[in-house]
Amino acid sequence: MSTDGFGGYAVVVPIRSLKTGKIRLLTDSDALRQQLALAFFLDTIAALECSVAVDRIVVVSGDDTIRRCVRARCEIVADGEAGLVAAVDIGVEKLRRMCHRACGDCPP
């Protein structure tokens, strides 16, 4: 991510708890499904970090493992597992409070 202010895109990444996420994956165990869900998520974060167009990443999740994995790399907001739309709204509100220019609520 760039260090020269809010010049790029902000991305909100909502993710469910690893215990409830990716339940449609057919695996031999819940532990394997959780590991796959975490790997998908971390790959997404790594791809966003590689993009020169992305300035801020806001992760919306209440899962402690997810929060630990990205706390030094992303802004994190807890969501209470309220659903996808609510999680995105929570992430956008975090960006507004940070006064990210993409929200349109801040002075130029």
mmCIF file of C-alpha atoms in Angstrom:
data_model
loop_
_atom_site.group_PDB
_atom_site.id
_atom_site.type_symbol
_atom_site.label_atom_id
_atom_site.label_comp_id
_atom_site.label_asym_id
_atom_site.label_seq_id
_atom_site.Cartn_x
_atom_site.Cartn_y
_atom_site.Cartn_z
ATOM 1 C CA MET A 1 0.000 0.000 0.000
ATOM 2 C CA SER A 2 1.204 3.487 -0.694
ATOM 3 C CA THR A 3 2.406 5.708 2.099
ATOM 4 C CA ASP A 4 1.718 9.039 0.433
ATOM 5 C CA GLY A 5 -1.820 9.560 1.715
ATOM 6 C CA PHE A 6 -5.181 8.510 0.360
ATOM 7 C CA GLY A 7 -4.449 8.679 -3.339
ATOM 8 C CA GLY A 8 -5.768 5.297 -4.385
ATOM 9 C CA TYR A 9 -8.752 3.034 -4.014
ATOM 10 C CA ALA A 10 -10.088 1.821 -0.703
ATOM 11 C CA VAL A 11 -11.300 -1.777 -0.614
ATOM 12 C CA VAL A 12 -13.699 -3.283 1.906
ATOM 13 C CA VAL A 13 -13.191 -7.026 2.414
ATOM 14 C CA PRO A 14 -15.943 -8.638 4.481
ATOM 15 C CA ILE A 15 -15.259 -12.172 5.698
ATOM 16 C CA ARG A 16 -17.320 -14.464 7.855
ATOM 17 C CA SER A 17 -15.972 -16.361 10.803
ATOM 18 C CA LEU A 18 -13.735 -19.224 9.737
ATOM 19 C CA LYS A 19 -16.116 -21.565 11.594
ATOM 20 C CA THR A 20 -19.055 -20.570 9.382
ATOM 21 C CA GLY A 21 -17.334 -19.434 6.191
ATOM 22 C CA LYS A 22 -17.118 -21.472 2.988
ATOM 23 C CA ILE A 23 -19.550 -24.088 4.278
ATOM 24 C CA ARG A 24 -20.334 -25.187 0.723
ATOM 25 C CA LEU A 25 -16.793 -26.511 0.312
ATOM 26 C CA LEU A 26 -16.854 -30.269 0.532
ATOM 27 C CA THR A 27 -13.851 -31.324 2.603
ATOM 28 C CA ASP A 28 -12.946 -34.216 4.846
ATOM 29 C CA SER A 29 -13.009 -32.043 7.951
ATOM 30 C CA ASP A 30 -14.088 -28.702 9.335
ATOM 31 C CA ALA A 31 -10.454 -27.916 10.107
ATOM 32 C CA LEU A 32 -9.456 -28.343 6.460
ATOM 33 C CA ARG A 33 -12.389 -26.178 5.304
ATOM 34 C CA GLN A 34 -11.346 -23.455 7.756
ATOM 35 C CA GLN A 35 -7.747 -23.627 6.538
ATOM 36 C CA LEU A 36 -8.919 -23.281 2.934
ATOM 37 C CA ALA A 37 -11.149 -20.327 3.814
ATOM 38 C CA LEU A 38 -8.226 -18.612 5.555
ATOM 39 C CA ALA A 39 -5.940 -19.304 2.579
ATOM 40 C CA PHE A 40 -8.483 -17.805 0.139
ATOM 41 C CA PHE A 41 -8.798 -14.733 2.336
ATOM 42 C CA LEU A 42 -5.039 -14.247 2.762
ATOM 43 C CA ASP A 43 -4.508 -14.645 -0.992
ATOM 44 C CA THR A 44 -7.117 -11.925 -1.564
ATOM 45 C CA ILE A 45 -5.354 -9.587 0.873
ATOM 46 C CA ALA A 46 -1.959 -10.306 -0.717
ATOM 47 C CA ALA A 47 -3.329 -9.549 -4.192
ATOM 48 C CA LEU A 48 -4.815 -6.258 -2.989
ATOM 49 C CA GLU A 49 -1.532 -5.317 -1.324
ATOM 50 C CA CYS A 50 0.297 -5.887 -4.615
ATOM 51 C CA SER A 51 -1.951 -3.462 -6.457
ATOM 52 C CA VAL A 52 -0.495 0.015 -6.807
ATOM 53 C CA ALA A 53 -4.059 1.314 -7.182
ATOM 54 C CA VAL A 54 -5.132 0.189 -3.685
ATOM 55 C CA ASP A 55 -4.358 2.593 -0.873
ATOM 56 C CA ARG A 56 -6.440 1.222 1.992
ATOM 57 C CA ILE A 57 -7.847 -2.194 2.876
ATOM 58 C CA VAL A 58 -10.586 -2.467 5.470
ATOM 59 C CA VAL A 59 -11.307 -5.995 6.686
ATOM 60 C CA VAL A 60 -14.682 -6.521 8.318
ATOM 61 C CA SER A 61 -14.727 -9.601 10.529
ATOM 62 C CA GLY A 62 -15.187 -10.638 14.116
ATOM 63 C CA ASP A 63 -13.001 -13.739 13.750
ATOM 64 C CA ASP A 64 -9.946 -13.574 16.027
ATOM 65 C CA THR A 65 -7.717 -15.616 13.692
ATOM 66 C CA ILE A 66 -8.483 -13.356 10.741
ATOM 67 C CA ARG A 67 -7.913 -10.260 12.833
ATOM 68 C CA ARG A 68 -4.524 -11.575 14.070
ATOM 69 C CA CYS A 69 -3.405 -12.452 10.540
ATOM 70 C CA VAL A 70 -3.933 -8.952 9.111
ATOM 71 C CA ARG A 71 -3.831 -6.526 12.032
ATOM 72 C CA ALA A 72 -0.500 -5.039 10.951
ATOM 73 C CA ARG A 73 -1.533 -4.890 7.287
ATOM 74 C CA CYS A 74 -5.145 -3.658 7.189
ATOM 75 C CA GLU A 75 -7.699 -1.624 9.041
ATOM 76 C CA ILE A 76 -9.981 -4.036 10.898
ATOM 77 C CA VAL A 77 -13.569 -3.616 12.037
ATOM 78 C CA ALA A 78 -15.685 -6.172 13.906
ATOM 79 C CA ASP A 79 -19.091 -6.934 12.415
ATOM 80 C CA GLY A 80 -20.979 -9.336 14.669
ATOM 81 C CA GLU A 81 -21.800 -11.658 11.725
ATOM 82 C CA ALA A 82 -24.711 -9.463 10.627
ATOM 83 C CA GLY A 83 -24.487 -10.481 6.971
ATOM 84 C CA LEU A 84 -22.743 -9.323 3.813
ATOM 85 C CA VAL A 85 -24.601 -6.051 3.214
ATOM 86 C CA ALA A 86 -24.237 -4.979 6.845
ATOM 87 C CA ALA A 87 -20.529 -5.879 6.808
ATOM 88 C CA VAL A 88 -19.911 -3.761 3.698
ATOM 89 C CA ASP A 89 -21.812 -0.870 5.285
ATOM 90 C CA ILE A 90 -19.660 -1.172 8.413
ATOM 91 C CA GLY A 91 -16.491 -1.087 6.285
ATOM 92 C CA VAL A 92 -17.650 1.950 4.314
ATOM 93 C CA GLU A 93 -18.521 3.754 7.548
ATOM 94 C CA LYS A 94 -14.988 3.045 8.818
ATOM 95 C CA LEU A 95 -13.618 4.661 5.655
ATOM 96 C CA ARG A 96 -15.861 7.680 6.176
ATOM 97 C CA ARG A 97 -14.540 8.078 9.722
ATOM 98 C CA MET A 98 -10.998 7.831 8.313
ATOM 99 C CA CYS A 99 -12.016 10.525 5.813
ATOM 100 C CA HIS A 100 -11.007 8.530 2.742
ATOM 101 C CA ARG A 101 -11.533 10.670 -0.357
ATOM 102 C CA ALA A 102 -13.455 7.922 -2.198
ATOM 103 C CA CYS A 103 -16.359 8.345 0.249
ATOM 104 C CA GLY A 104 -16.982 11.886 -0.920
ATOM 105 C CA ASP A 105 -17.737 13.212 2.550
ATOM 106 C CA CYS A 106 -14.449 14.979 3.163
ATOM 107 C CA PRO A 107 -13.052 18.255 1.905
ATOM 108 C CA PRO A 108 -10.687 17.973 -1.087
#
